[in-house]
mmCIF file with all atom_site columns, C-alpha atoms in Angstrom:
data_model
loop_
_atom_site.group_PDB
_atom_site.id
_atom_site.type_symbol
_atom_site.label_atom_id
_atom_site.label_alt_id
_atom_site.label_comp_id
_atom_site.label_asym_id
_atom_site.label_entity_id
_atom_site.label_seq_id
_atom_site.pdbx_PDB_ins_code
_atom_site.Cartn_x
_atom_site.Cartn_y
_atom_site.Cartn_z
_atom_site.occupancy
_atom_site.B_iso_or_equiv
_atom_site.pdbx_formal_charge
_atom_site.auth_seq_id
_atom_site.auth_comp_id
_atom_site.auth_asym_id
_atom_site.auth_atom_id
_atom_site.pdbx_PDB_model_num
ATOM 1   C CA . UNK A 1 1   ? 50.174  -27.479 12.955 1.00 52.00 ? 1   UNK A CA 1
ATOM 2   C CA . UNK A 1 2   ? 48.729  -29.828 16.210 1.00 62.00 ? 2   UNK A CA 1
ATOM 3   C CA . UNK A 1 3   ? 47.100  -28.062 19.032 1.00 73.00 ? 3   UNK A CA 1
ATOM 4   C CA . UNK A 1 4   ? 49.100  -27.235 21.827 1.00 82.00 ? 4   UNK A CA 1
ATOM 5   C CA . UNK A 1 5   ? 47.654  -28.246 25.422 1.00 79.00 ? 5   UNK A CA 1
ATOM 6   C CA . UNK A 1 6   ? 47.334  -25.267 27.162 1.00 94.00 ? 6   UNK A CA 1
ATOM 7   C CA . UNK A 1 7   ? 44.990  -25.141 29.938 1.00 97.00 ? 7   UNK A CA 1
ATOM 8   C CA . UNK A 1 8   ? 43.847  -20.845 31.548 1.00 97.00 ? 8   UNK A CA 1
ATOM 9   C CA . UNK A 1 9   ? 43.403  -21.051 35.398 1.00 97.00 ? 9   UNK A CA 1
ATOM 10  C CA . UNK A 1 10  ? 41.683  -18.282 37.129 1.00 97.00 ? 10  UNK A CA 1
ATOM 11  C CA . UNK A 1 11  ? 41.890  -16.596 33.553 1.00 96.00 ? 11  UNK A CA 1
ATOM 12  C CA . UNK A 1 12  ? 45.605  -16.282 33.326 1.00 97.00 ? 12  UNK A CA 1
ATOM 13  C CA . UNK A 1 13  ? 45.805  -18.508 30.145 1.00 97.00 ? 13  UNK A CA 1
ATOM 14  C CA . UNK A 1 14  ? 49.784  -19.545 29.021 1.00 98.00 ? 14  UNK A CA 1
ATOM 15  C CA . UNK A 1 15  ? 51.811  -17.380 26.561 1.00 98.00 ? 15  UNK A CA 1
ATOM 16  C CA . UNK A 1 16  ? 53.883  -18.951 23.921 1.00 97.00 ? 16  UNK A CA 1
ATOM 17  C CA . UNK A 1 17  ? 55.097  -16.945 21.398 1.00 97.00 ? 17  UNK A CA 1
ATOM 18  C CA . UNK A 1 18  ? 54.656  -17.702 17.922 1.00 96.00 ? 18  UNK A CA 1
ATOM 19  C CA . UNK A 1 19  ? 57.908  -19.378 16.895 1.00 97.00 ? 19  UNK A CA 1
ATOM 20  C CA . UNK A 1 20  ? 58.470  -21.322 20.335 1.00 98.00 ? 20  UNK A CA 1
ATOM 21  C CA . UNK A 1 21  ? 57.796  -24.400 19.863 1.00 97.00 ? 21  UNK A CA 1
ATOM 22  C CA . UNK A 1 22  ? 55.934  -26.721 22.469 1.00 98.00 ? 22  UNK A CA 1
ATOM 23  C CA . UNK A 1 23  ? 55.304  -30.380 21.630 1.00 97.00 ? 23  UNK A CA 1
ATOM 24  C CA . UNK A 1 24  ? 51.267  -31.250 22.278 1.00 94.00 ? 24  UNK A CA 1
ATOM 25  C CA . UNK A 1 25  ? 52.306  -33.522 25.086 1.00 95.00 ? 25  UNK A CA 1
ATOM 26  C CA . UNK A 1 26  ? 53.684  -30.903 27.222 1.00 97.00 ? 26  UNK A CA 1
ATOM 27  C CA . UNK A 1 27  ? 51.567  -29.559 29.617 1.00 97.00 ? 27  UNK A CA 1
ATOM 28  C CA . UNK A 1 28  ? 51.063  -25.695 30.359 1.00 98.00 ? 28  UNK A CA 1
ATOM 29  C CA . UNK A 1 29  ? 49.133  -24.624 32.872 1.00 98.00 ? 29  UNK A CA 1
ATOM 30  C CA . UNK A 1 30  ? 48.270  -21.215 34.074 1.00 97.00 ? 30  UNK A CA 1
ATOM 31  C CA . UNK A 1 31  ? 50.636  -18.076 34.457 1.00 98.00 ? 31  UNK A CA 1
ATOM 32  C CA . UNK A 1 32  ? 53.540  -19.204 32.171 1.00 98.00 ? 32  UNK A CA 1
ATOM 33  C CA . UNK A 1 33  ? 55.186  -17.144 29.459 1.00 98.00 ? 33  UNK A CA 1
ATOM 34  C CA . UNK A 1 34  ? 57.328  -18.737 26.716 1.00 98.00 ? 34  UNK A CA 1
ATOM 35  C CA . UNK A 1 35  ? 60.078  -16.916 24.782 1.00 98.00 ? 35  UNK A CA 1
ATOM 36  C CA . UNK A 1 36  ? 60.700  -16.897 21.300 1.00 98.00 ? 36  UNK A CA 1
ATOM 37  C CA . UNK A 1 37  ? 63.259  -19.615 20.022 1.00 98.00 ? 37  UNK A CA 1
ATOM 38  C CA . UNK A 1 38  ? 62.633  -22.259 23.340 1.00 98.00 ? 38  UNK A CA 1
ATOM 39  C CA . UNK A 1 39  ? 61.717  -25.623 22.752 1.00 98.00 ? 39  UNK A CA 1
ATOM 40  C CA . UNK A 1 40  ? 59.329  -27.516 25.462 1.00 98.00 ? 40  UNK A CA 1
ATOM 41  C CA . UNK A 1 41  ? 59.531  -31.745 24.904 1.00 98.00 ? 41  UNK A CA 1
ATOM 42  C CA . UNK A 1 42  ? 57.270  -34.381 25.239 1.00 97.00 ? 42  UNK A CA 1
ATOM 43  C CA . UNK A 1 43  ? 56.234  -34.552 28.326 1.00 97.00 ? 43  UNK A CA 1
ATOM 44  C CA . UNK A 1 44  ? 56.909  -31.399 29.551 1.00 98.00 ? 44  UNK A CA 1
ATOM 45  C CA . UNK A 1 45  ? 54.615  -30.007 32.318 1.00 98.00 ? 45  UNK A CA 1
ATOM 46  C CA . UNK A 1 46  ? 55.302  -26.333 33.517 1.00 98.00 ? 46  UNK A CA 1
ATOM 47  C CA . UNK A 1 47  ? 52.288  -25.409 35.782 1.00 97.00 ? 47  UNK A CA 1
ATOM 48  C CA . UNK A 1 48  ? 51.758  -22.342 36.260 1.00 97.00 ? 48  UNK A CA 1
ATOM 49  C CA . UNK A 1 49  ? 49.123  -22.498 38.819 1.00 97.00 ? 49  UNK A CA 1
ATOM 50  C CA . UNK A 1 50  ? 50.649  -21.366 42.119 1.00 97.00 ? 50  UNK A CA 1
ATOM 51  C CA . UNK A 1 51  ? 53.886  -19.404 40.591 1.00 96.00 ? 51  UNK A CA 1
ATOM 52  C CA . UNK A 1 52  ? 54.959  -17.391 37.728 1.00 98.00 ? 52  UNK A CA 1
ATOM 53  C CA . UNK A 1 53  ? 56.921  -19.361 34.892 1.00 98.00 ? 53  UNK A CA 1
ATOM 54  C CA . UNK A 1 54  ? 58.684  -17.543 32.980 1.00 98.00 ? 54  UNK A CA 1
ATOM 55  C CA . UNK A 1 55  ? 61.194  -19.258 30.423 1.00 98.00 ? 55  UNK A CA 1
ATOM 56  C CA . UNK A 1 56  ? 63.557  -16.998 28.078 1.00 98.00 ? 56  UNK A CA 1
ATOM 57  C CA . UNK A 1 57  ? 64.116  -16.774 24.839 1.00 98.00 ? 57  UNK A CA 1
ATOM 58  C CA . UNK A 1 58  ? 66.445  -19.582 23.498 1.00 98.00 ? 58  UNK A CA 1
ATOM 59  C CA . UNK A 1 59  ? 66.660  -21.595 26.544 1.00 98.00 ? 59  UNK A CA 1
ATOM 60  C CA . UNK A 1 60  ? 64.719  -25.109 25.873 1.00 98.00 ? 60  UNK A CA 1
ATOM 61  C CA . UNK A 1 61  ? 62.904  -27.659 28.101 1.00 98.00 ? 61  UNK A CA 1
ATOM 62  C CA . UNK A 1 62  ? 63.693  -31.043 27.703 1.00 98.00 ? 62  UNK A CA 1
ATOM 63  C CA . UNK A 1 63  ? 61.267  -34.389 27.845 1.00 98.00 ? 63  UNK A CA 1
ATOM 64  C CA . UNK A 1 64  ? 59.262  -35.324 31.071 1.00 98.00 ? 64  UNK A CA 1
ATOM 65  C CA . UNK A 1 65  ? 60.988  -32.331 32.974 1.00 98.00 ? 65  UNK A CA 1
ATOM 66  C CA . UNK A 1 66  ? 58.471  -30.480 35.584 1.00 98.00 ? 66  UNK A CA 1
ATOM 67  C CA . UNK A 1 67  ? 58.472  -26.538 36.526 1.00 98.00 ? 67  UNK A CA 1
ATOM 68  C CA . UNK A 1 68  ? 57.000  -25.820 39.745 1.00 98.00 ? 68  UNK A CA 1
ATOM 69  C CA . UNK A 1 69  ? 56.583  -22.673 41.986 1.00 93.00 ? 69  UNK A CA 1
ATOM 70  C CA . UNK A 1 70  ? 55.321  -21.595 45.355 1.00 90.00 ? 70  UNK A CA 1
ATOM 71  C CA . UNK A 1 71  ? 52.724  -18.723 45.579 1.00 91.00 ? 71  UNK A CA 1
ATOM 72  C CA . UNK A 1 72  ? 55.512  -15.897 46.063 1.00 87.00 ? 72  UNK A CA 1
ATOM 73  C CA . UNK A 1 73  ? 58.211  -16.829 43.952 1.00 90.00 ? 73  UNK A CA 1
ATOM 74  C CA . UNK A 1 74  ? 59.161  -16.950 40.270 1.00 96.00 ? 74  UNK A CA 1
ATOM 75  C CA . UNK A 1 75  ? 60.336  -20.090 38.130 1.00 98.00 ? 75  UNK A CA 1
ATOM 76  C CA . UNK A 1 76  ? 62.883  -18.248 35.526 1.00 98.00 ? 76  UNK A CA 1
ATOM 77  C CA . UNK A 1 77  ? 65.755  -20.152 32.684 1.00 98.00 ? 77  UNK A CA 1
ATOM 78  C CA . UNK A 1 78  ? 67.160  -17.470 31.329 1.00 98.00 ? 78  UNK A CA 1
ATOM 79  C CA . UNK A 1 79  ? 68.199  -16.110 28.222 1.00 98.00 ? 79  UNK A CA 1
ATOM 80  C CA . UNK A 1 80  ? 69.786  -19.789 26.778 1.00 98.00 ? 80  UNK A CA 1
ATOM 81  C CA . UNK A 1 81  ? 69.223  -21.910 29.023 1.00 98.00 ? 81  UNK A CA 1
ATOM 82  C CA . UNK A 1 82  ? 69.371  -25.465 28.983 1.00 98.00 ? 82  UNK A CA 1
ATOM 83  C CA . UNK A 1 83  ? 67.121  -27.768 30.896 1.00 98.00 ? 83  UNK A CA 1
ATOM 84  C CA . UNK A 1 84  ? 67.777  -31.869 30.838 1.00 98.00 ? 84  UNK A CA 1
ATOM 85  C CA . UNK A 1 85  ? 65.860  -34.932 30.153 1.00 98.00 ? 85  UNK A CA 1
ATOM 86  C CA . UNK A 1 86  ? 63.504  -35.640 33.658 1.00 98.00 ? 86  UNK A CA 1
ATOM 87  C CA . UNK A 1 87  ? 65.202  -32.373 35.545 1.00 98.00 ? 87  UNK A CA 1
ATOM 88  C CA . UNK A 1 88  ? 62.774  -31.234 38.255 1.00 98.00 ? 88  UNK A CA 1
ATOM 89  C CA . UNK A 1 89  ? 62.755  -27.699 39.630 1.00 98.00 ? 89  UNK A CA 1
ATOM 90  C CA . UNK A 1 90  ? 60.630  -25.500 41.995 1.00 98.00 ? 90  UNK A CA 1
ATOM 91  C CA . UNK A 1 91  ? 60.747  -22.166 42.711 1.00 97.00 ? 91  UNK A CA 1
ATOM 92  C CA . UNK A 1 92  ? 64.419  -20.974 41.594 1.00 98.00 ? 92  UNK A CA 1
ATOM 93  C CA . UNK A 1 93  ? 66.073  -19.186 38.954 1.00 98.00 ? 93  UNK A CA 1
ATOM 94  C CA . UNK A 1 94  ? 68.430  -20.439 36.060 1.00 98.00 ? 94  UNK A CA 1
ATOM 95  C CA . UNK A 1 95  ? 70.777  -17.970 34.813 1.00 98.00 ? 95  UNK A CA 1
ATOM 96  C CA . UNK A 1 96  ? 71.654  -17.268 31.608 1.00 98.00 ? 96  UNK A CA 1
ATOM 97  C CA . UNK A 1 97  ? 73.110  -19.725 29.369 1.00 98.00 ? 97  UNK A CA 1
ATOM 98  C CA . UNK A 1 98  ? 73.321  -22.585 33.069 1.00 98.00 ? 98  UNK A CA 1
ATOM 99  C CA . UNK A 1 99  ? 73.171  -26.117 31.900 1.00 98.00 ? 99  UNK A CA 1
ATOM 100 C CA . UNK A 1 100 ? 71.034  -28.596 34.529 1.00 98.00 ? 100 UNK A CA 1
ATOM 101 C CA . UNK A 1 101 ? 71.927  -32.254 33.495 1.00 97.00 ? 101 UNK A CA 1
ATOM 102 C CA . UNK A 1 102 ? 69.409  -34.963 33.653 1.00 97.00 ? 102 UNK A CA 1
ATOM 103 C CA . UNK A 1 103 ? 67.185  -35.721 36.338 1.00 98.00 ? 103 UNK A CA 1
ATOM 104 C CA . UNK A 1 104 ? 68.667  -33.506 38.934 1.00 98.00 ? 104 UNK A CA 1
ATOM 105 C CA . UNK A 1 105 ? 66.618  -31.343 41.329 1.00 98.00 ? 105 UNK A CA 1
ATOM 106 C CA . UNK A 1 106 ? 66.830  -27.767 41.946 1.00 98.00 ? 106 UNK A CA 1
ATOM 107 C CA . UNK A 1 107 ? 64.864  -26.352 44.611 1.00 97.00 ? 107 UNK A CA 1
ATOM 108 C CA . UNK A 1 108 ? 63.494  -23.810 45.513 1.00 97.00 ? 108 UNK A CA 1
ATOM 109 C CA . UNK A 1 109 ? 65.078  -20.025 45.842 1.00 97.00 ? 109 UNK A CA 1
ATOM 110 C CA . UNK A 1 110 ? 67.998  -22.028 44.627 1.00 98.00 ? 110 UNK A CA 1
ATOM 111 C CA . UNK A 1 111 ? 69.843  -19.855 41.243 1.00 98.00 ? 111 UNK A CA 1
ATOM 112 C CA . UNK A 1 112 ? 71.846  -21.227 38.905 1.00 98.00 ? 112 UNK A CA 1
ATOM 113 C CA . UNK A 1 113 ? 74.728  -18.701 38.211 1.00 98.00 ? 113 UNK A CA 1
ATOM 114 C CA . UNK A 1 114 ? 75.160  -17.635 34.414 1.00 98.00 ? 114 UNK A CA 1
ATOM 115 C CA . UNK A 1 115 ? 77.363  -20.432 32.766 1.00 98.00 ? 115 UNK A CA 1
ATOM 116 C CA . UNK A 1 116 ? 77.473  -22.783 34.858 1.00 98.00 ? 116 UNK A CA 1
ATOM 117 C CA . UNK A 1 117 ? 76.417  -26.162 34.469 1.00 98.00 ? 117 UNK A CA 1
ATOM 118 C CA . UNK A 1 118 ? 74.690  -28.347 36.883 1.00 98.00 ? 118 UNK A CA 1
ATOM 119 C CA . UNK A 1 119 ? 76.061  -32.362 36.769 1.00 97.00 ? 119 UNK A CA 1
ATOM 120 C CA . UNK A 1 120 ? 73.186  -35.101 36.257 1.00 97.00 ? 120 UNK A CA 1
ATOM 121 C CA . UNK A 1 121 ? 71.315  -36.603 38.680 1.00 98.00 ? 121 UNK A CA 1
ATOM 122 C CA . UNK A 1 122 ? 72.507  -33.560 41.537 1.00 98.00 ? 122 UNK A CA 1
ATOM 123 C CA . UNK A 1 123 ? 70.473  -32.083 44.363 1.00 98.00 ? 123 UNK A CA 1
ATOM 124 C CA . UNK A 1 124 ? 70.610  -28.668 44.348 1.00 98.00 ? 124 UNK A CA 1
ATOM 125 C CA . UNK A 1 125 ? 69.229  -27.922 47.863 1.00 98.00 ? 125 UNK A CA 1
ATOM 126 C CA . UNK A 1 126 ? 66.839  -24.625 48.632 1.00 97.00 ? 126 UNK A CA 1
ATOM 127 C CA . UNK A 1 127 ? 68.113  -20.968 48.290 1.00 97.00 ? 127 UNK A CA 1
ATOM 128 C CA . UNK A 1 128 ? 72.325  -22.473 47.132 1.00 98.00 ? 128 UNK A CA 1
ATOM 129 C CA . UNK A 1 129 ? 73.988  -19.972 44.662 1.00 98.00 ? 129 UNK A CA 1
ATOM 130 C CA . UNK A 1 130 ? 75.970  -21.955 41.954 1.00 98.00 ? 130 UNK A CA 1
ATOM 131 C CA . UNK A 1 131 ? 78.695  -19.616 40.990 1.00 98.00 ? 131 UNK A CA 1
ATOM 132 C CA . UNK A 1 132 ? 78.935  -18.667 38.040 1.00 98.00 ? 132 UNK A CA 1
ATOM 133 C CA . UNK A 1 133 ? 80.976  -20.873 35.346 1.00 98.00 ? 133 UNK A CA 1
ATOM 134 C CA . UNK A 1 134 ? 81.284  -23.600 38.028 1.00 98.00 ? 134 UNK A CA 1
ATOM 135 C CA . UNK A 1 135 ? 80.780  -27.413 37.599 1.00 97.00 ? 135 UNK A CA 1
ATOM 136 C CA . UNK A 1 136 ? 77.524  -28.453 40.764 1.00 98.00 ? 136 UNK A CA 1
ATOM 137 C CA . UNK A 1 137 ? 77.625  -32.243 41.506 1.00 98.00 ? 137 UNK A CA 1
ATOM 138 C CA . UNK A 1 138 ? 76.181  -34.457 44.120 1.00 98.00 ? 138 UNK A CA 1
ATOM 139 C CA . UNK A 1 139 ? 73.780  -35.019 46.865 1.00 97.00 ? 139 UNK A CA 1
ATOM 140 C CA . UNK A 1 140 ? 73.717  -32.077 47.551 1.00 97.00 ? 140 UNK A CA 1
ATOM 141 C CA . UNK A 1 141 ? 75.520  -30.758 45.480 1.00 98.00 ? 141 UNK A CA 1
ATOM 142 C CA . UNK A 1 142 ? 78.484  -28.807 45.924 1.00 98.00 ? 142 UNK A CA 1
ATOM 143 C CA . UNK A 1 143 ? 80.738  -27.039 43.815 1.00 98.00 ? 143 UNK A CA 1
ATOM 144 C CA . UNK A 1 144 ? 83.441  -29.557 41.986 1.00 97.00 ? 144 UNK A CA 1
ATOM 145 C CA . UNK A 1 145 ? 85.617  -27.158 40.339 1.00 97.00 ? 145 UNK A CA 1
ATOM 146 C CA . UNK A 1 146 ? 85.801  -23.988 37.497 1.00 97.00 ? 146 UNK A CA 1
ATOM 147 C CA . UNK A 1 147 ? 84.541  -24.212 33.988 1.00 96.00 ? 147 UNK A CA 1
ATOM 148 C CA . UNK A 1 148 ? 87.519  -24.344 31.239 1.00 94.00 ? 148 UNK A CA 1
ATOM 149 C CA . UNK A 1 149 ? 86.291  -22.990 27.463 1.00 93.00 ? 149 UNK A CA 1
ATOM 150 C CA . UNK A 1 150 ? 86.185  -26.211 25.937 1.00 90.00 ? 150 UNK A CA 1
ATOM 151 C CA . UNK A 1 151 ? 83.194  -26.924 28.116 1.00 93.00 ? 151 UNK A CA 1
ATOM 152 C CA . UNK A 1 152 ? 81.602  -23.373 27.754 1.00 95.00 ? 152 UNK A CA 1
ATOM 153 C CA . UNK A 1 153 ? 82.212  -23.639 23.705 1.00 92.00 ? 153 UNK A CA 1
ATOM 154 C CA . UNK A 1 154 ? 79.959  -27.209 24.137 1.00 92.00 ? 154 UNK A CA 1
ATOM 155 C CA . UNK A 1 155 ? 77.417  -26.048 26.542 1.00 95.00 ? 155 UNK A CA 1
ATOM 156 C CA . UNK A 1 156 ? 76.881  -22.827 23.786 1.00 94.00 ? 156 UNK A CA 1
ATOM 157 C CA . UNK A 1 157 ? 76.986  -25.298 21.468 1.00 92.00 ? 157 UNK A CA 1
ATOM 158 C CA . UNK A 1 158 ? 74.505  -27.560 22.633 1.00 93.00 ? 158 UNK A CA 1
ATOM 159 C CA . UNK A 1 159 ? 71.927  -25.471 23.723 1.00 95.00 ? 159 UNK A CA 1
ATOM 160 C CA . UNK A 1 160 ? 72.338  -24.419 19.767 1.00 94.00 ? 160 UNK A CA 1
ATOM 161 C CA . UNK A 1 161 ? 71.394  -27.826 18.587 1.00 92.00 ? 161 UNK A CA 1
ATOM 162 C CA . UNK A 1 162 ? 68.232  -27.299 20.662 1.00 95.00 ? 162 UNK A CA 1
ATOM 163 C CA . UNK A 1 163 ? 67.427  -24.506 18.974 1.00 96.00 ? 163 UNK A CA 1
ATOM 164 C CA . UNK A 1 164 ? 68.407  -25.108 15.727 1.00 94.00 ? 164 UNK A CA 1
ATOM 165 C CA . UNK A 1 165 ? 65.748  -28.751 16.498 1.00 94.00 ? 165 UNK A CA 1
ATOM 166 C CA . UNK A 1 166 ? 62.636  -26.159 17.624 1.00 96.00 ? 166 UNK A CA 1
ATOM 167 C CA . UNK A 1 167 ? 63.111  -24.575 13.896 1.00 95.00 ? 167 UNK A CA 1
ATOM 168 C CA . UNK A 1 168 ? 63.003  -28.335 12.870 1.00 93.00 ? 168 UNK A CA 1
ATOM 169 C CA . UNK A 1 169 ? 59.637  -29.014 14.202 1.00 94.00 ? 169 UNK A CA 1
ATOM 170 C CA . UNK A 1 170 ? 58.176  -25.906 13.649 1.00 95.00 ? 170 UNK A CA 1
ATOM 171 C CA . UNK A 1 171 ? 58.729  -26.743 10.516 1.00 94.00 ? 171 UNK A CA 1
ATOM 172 C CA . UNK A 1 172 ? 58.284  -30.553 9.841  1.00 92.00 ? 172 UNK A CA 1
ATOM 173 C CA . UNK A 1 173 ? 56.637  -32.323 12.702 1.00 93.00 ? 173 UNK A CA 1
ATOM 174 C CA . UNK A 1 174 ? 53.722  -33.328 12.266 1.00 92.00 ? 174 UNK A CA 1
ATOM 175 C CA . UNK A 1 175 ? 51.442  -35.869 13.800 1.00 91.00 ? 175 UNK A CA 1
ATOM 176 C CA . UNK A 1 176 ? 50.799  -39.151 11.286 1.00 93.00 ? 176 UNK A CA 1
ATOM 177 C CA . UNK A 1 177 ? 50.068  -42.764 11.413 1.00 95.00 ? 177 UNK A CA 1
ATOM 178 C CA . UNK A 1 178 ? 52.727  -45.539 11.974 1.00 94.00 ? 178 UNK A CA 1
ATOM 179 C CA . UNK A 1 179 ? 54.286  -47.623 8.608  1.00 90.00 ? 179 UNK A CA 1
ATOM 180 C CA . UNK A 1 180 ? 53.310  -50.996 9.202  1.00 93.00 ? 180 UNK A CA 1
ATOM 181 C CA . UNK A 1 181 ? 56.278  -51.841 7.329  1.00 91.00 ? 181 UNK A CA 1
ATOM 182 C CA . UNK A 1 182 ? 59.353  -50.184 6.383  1.00 86.00 ? 182 UNK A CA 1
ATOM 183 C CA . UNK A 1 183 ? 60.598  -50.035 2.620  1.00 85.00 ? 183 UNK A CA 1
ATOM 184 C CA . UNK A 1 184 ? 62.159  -51.783 1.493  1.00 84.00 ? 184 UNK A CA 1
ATOM 185 C CA . UNK A 1 185 ? 65.909  -51.067 1.042  1.00 83.00 ? 185 UNK A CA 1
ATOM 186 C CA . UNK A 1 186 ? 65.208  -48.988 3.936  1.00 82.00 ? 186 UNK A CA 1
ATOM 187 C CA . UNK A 1 187 ? 68.144  -47.811 5.709  1.00 81.00 ? 187 UNK A CA 1
ATOM 188 C CA . UNK A 1 188 ? 69.062  -46.236 9.308  1.00 76.00 ? 188 UNK A CA 1
ATOM 189 C CA . UNK A 1 189 ? 68.648  -42.265 8.345  1.00 65.00 ? 189 UNK A CA 1
ATOM 190 C CA . UNK A 1 190 ? 71.046  -40.171 10.565 1.00 66.00 ? 190 UNK A CA 1
ATOM 191 C CA . UNK A 1 191 ? 69.404  -36.766 11.342 1.00 60.00 ? 191 UNK A CA 1
ATOM 192 C CA . UNK A 1 192 ? 71.622  -34.153 10.540 1.00 56.00 ? 192 UNK A CA 1
ATOM 193 C CA . UNK A 1 193 ? 73.541  -32.304 13.242 1.00 56.00 ? 193 UNK A CA 1
ATOM 194 C CA . UNK A 1 194 ? 75.485  -29.850 13.855 1.00 53.00 ? 194 UNK A CA 1
ATOM 195 C CA . UNK A 1 195 ? 79.520  -29.201 14.312 1.00 52.00 ? 195 UNK A CA 1
ATOM 196 C CA . UNK A 1 196 ? 80.538  -29.709 17.393 1.00 52.00 ? 196 UNK A CA 1
ATOM 197 C CA . UNK A 1 197 ? 76.999  -31.643 18.549 1.00 61.00 ? 197 UNK A CA 1
ATOM 198 C CA . UNK A 1 198 ? 78.832  -34.610 20.037 1.00 63.00 ? 198 UNK A CA 1
ATOM 199 C CA . UNK A 1 199 ? 78.177  -35.573 23.968 1.00 64.00 ? 199 UNK A CA 1
ATOM 200 C CA . UNK A 1 200 ? 80.966  -33.555 26.731 1.00 65.00 ? 200 UNK A CA 1
ATOM 201 C CA . UNK A 1 201 ? 82.733  -37.451 27.767 1.00 65.00 ? 201 UNK A CA 1
ATOM 202 C CA . UNK A 1 202 ? 84.078  -37.010 23.324 1.00 64.00 ? 202 UNK A CA 1
ATOM 203 C CA . UNK A 1 203 ? 84.459  -34.012 23.105 1.00 58.00 ? 203 UNK A CA 1
ATOM 204 C CA . UNK A 1 204 ? 86.887  -34.267 26.435 1.00 60.00 ? 204 UNK A CA 1
ATOM 205 C CA . UNK A 1 205 ? 87.961  -37.601 24.417 1.00 65.00 ? 205 UNK A CA 1
ATOM 206 C CA . UNK A 1 206 ? 88.673  -35.498 21.048 1.00 56.00 ? 206 UNK A CA 1
ATOM 207 C CA . UNK A 1 207 ? 90.677  -33.106 22.970 1.00 56.00 ? 207 UNK A CA 1
ATOM 208 C CA . UNK A 1 208 ? 92.499  -35.266 24.789 1.00 60.00 ? 208 UNK A CA 1
ATOM 209 C CA . UNK A 1 209 ? 93.871  -37.748 21.585 1.00 58.00 ? 209 UNK A CA 1
ATOM 210 C CA . UNK A 1 210 ? 94.139  -34.186 20.204 1.00 55.00 ? 210 UNK A CA 1
ATOM 211 C CA . UNK A 1 211 ? 97.036  -33.342 22.201 1.00 55.00 ? 211 UNK A CA 1
ATOM 212 C CA . UNK A 1 212 ? 98.418  -35.919 21.805 1.00 62.00 ? 212 UNK A CA 1
ATOM 213 C CA . UNK A 1 213 ? 99.147  -36.061 18.616 1.00 67.00 ? 213 UNK A CA 1
ATOM 214 C CA . UNK A 1 214 ? 100.993 -32.549 19.381 1.00 63.00 ? 214 UNK A CA 1
ATOM 215 C CA . UNK A 1 215 ? 102.905 -33.934 21.953 1.00 63.00 ? 215 UNK A CA 1
#
């Protein structure tokens, strides 16, 4: 297994549970805790050099995310938290089963409530509290509406997909050399997916089509 790129600072070393997957290109520094069944994607940066960073069980931190905190605060992502590609989190708390969308920014002392969704590219300002089970969007982020049951179910399934990915990576991902040419007759390989793992917009379209057929 490829050695993780983690750095001790002032004698404090990151802690990574054996059942977590952290990509070798991710960087973990200092006071960082990564729990079981967590997925940390390529080029993510978790800097526990000022405040502590805690990633609880089943959460995922996707590619190029940046996590940091001030000395007097902990950055916490609770159980089944879901942090999309390129998101930036600073000194905030992401409650159980919440989702932060692609390229969103969550600022100091903000709290994203349980099972809430922060839209892609939203900016959650300092000390703002996102109510549980709501969608927030915009710059600055504002509450748009309460989430529906189908959206909450979609979020749970999407997070399960990343927990499954952590298992796959622990079992089979390995560094290797690129091929100079593809094998003759090689077909595009579609990775196995879990039932229900579709984009949210596609899930909504499918539900709409089903309603129209019933009418």
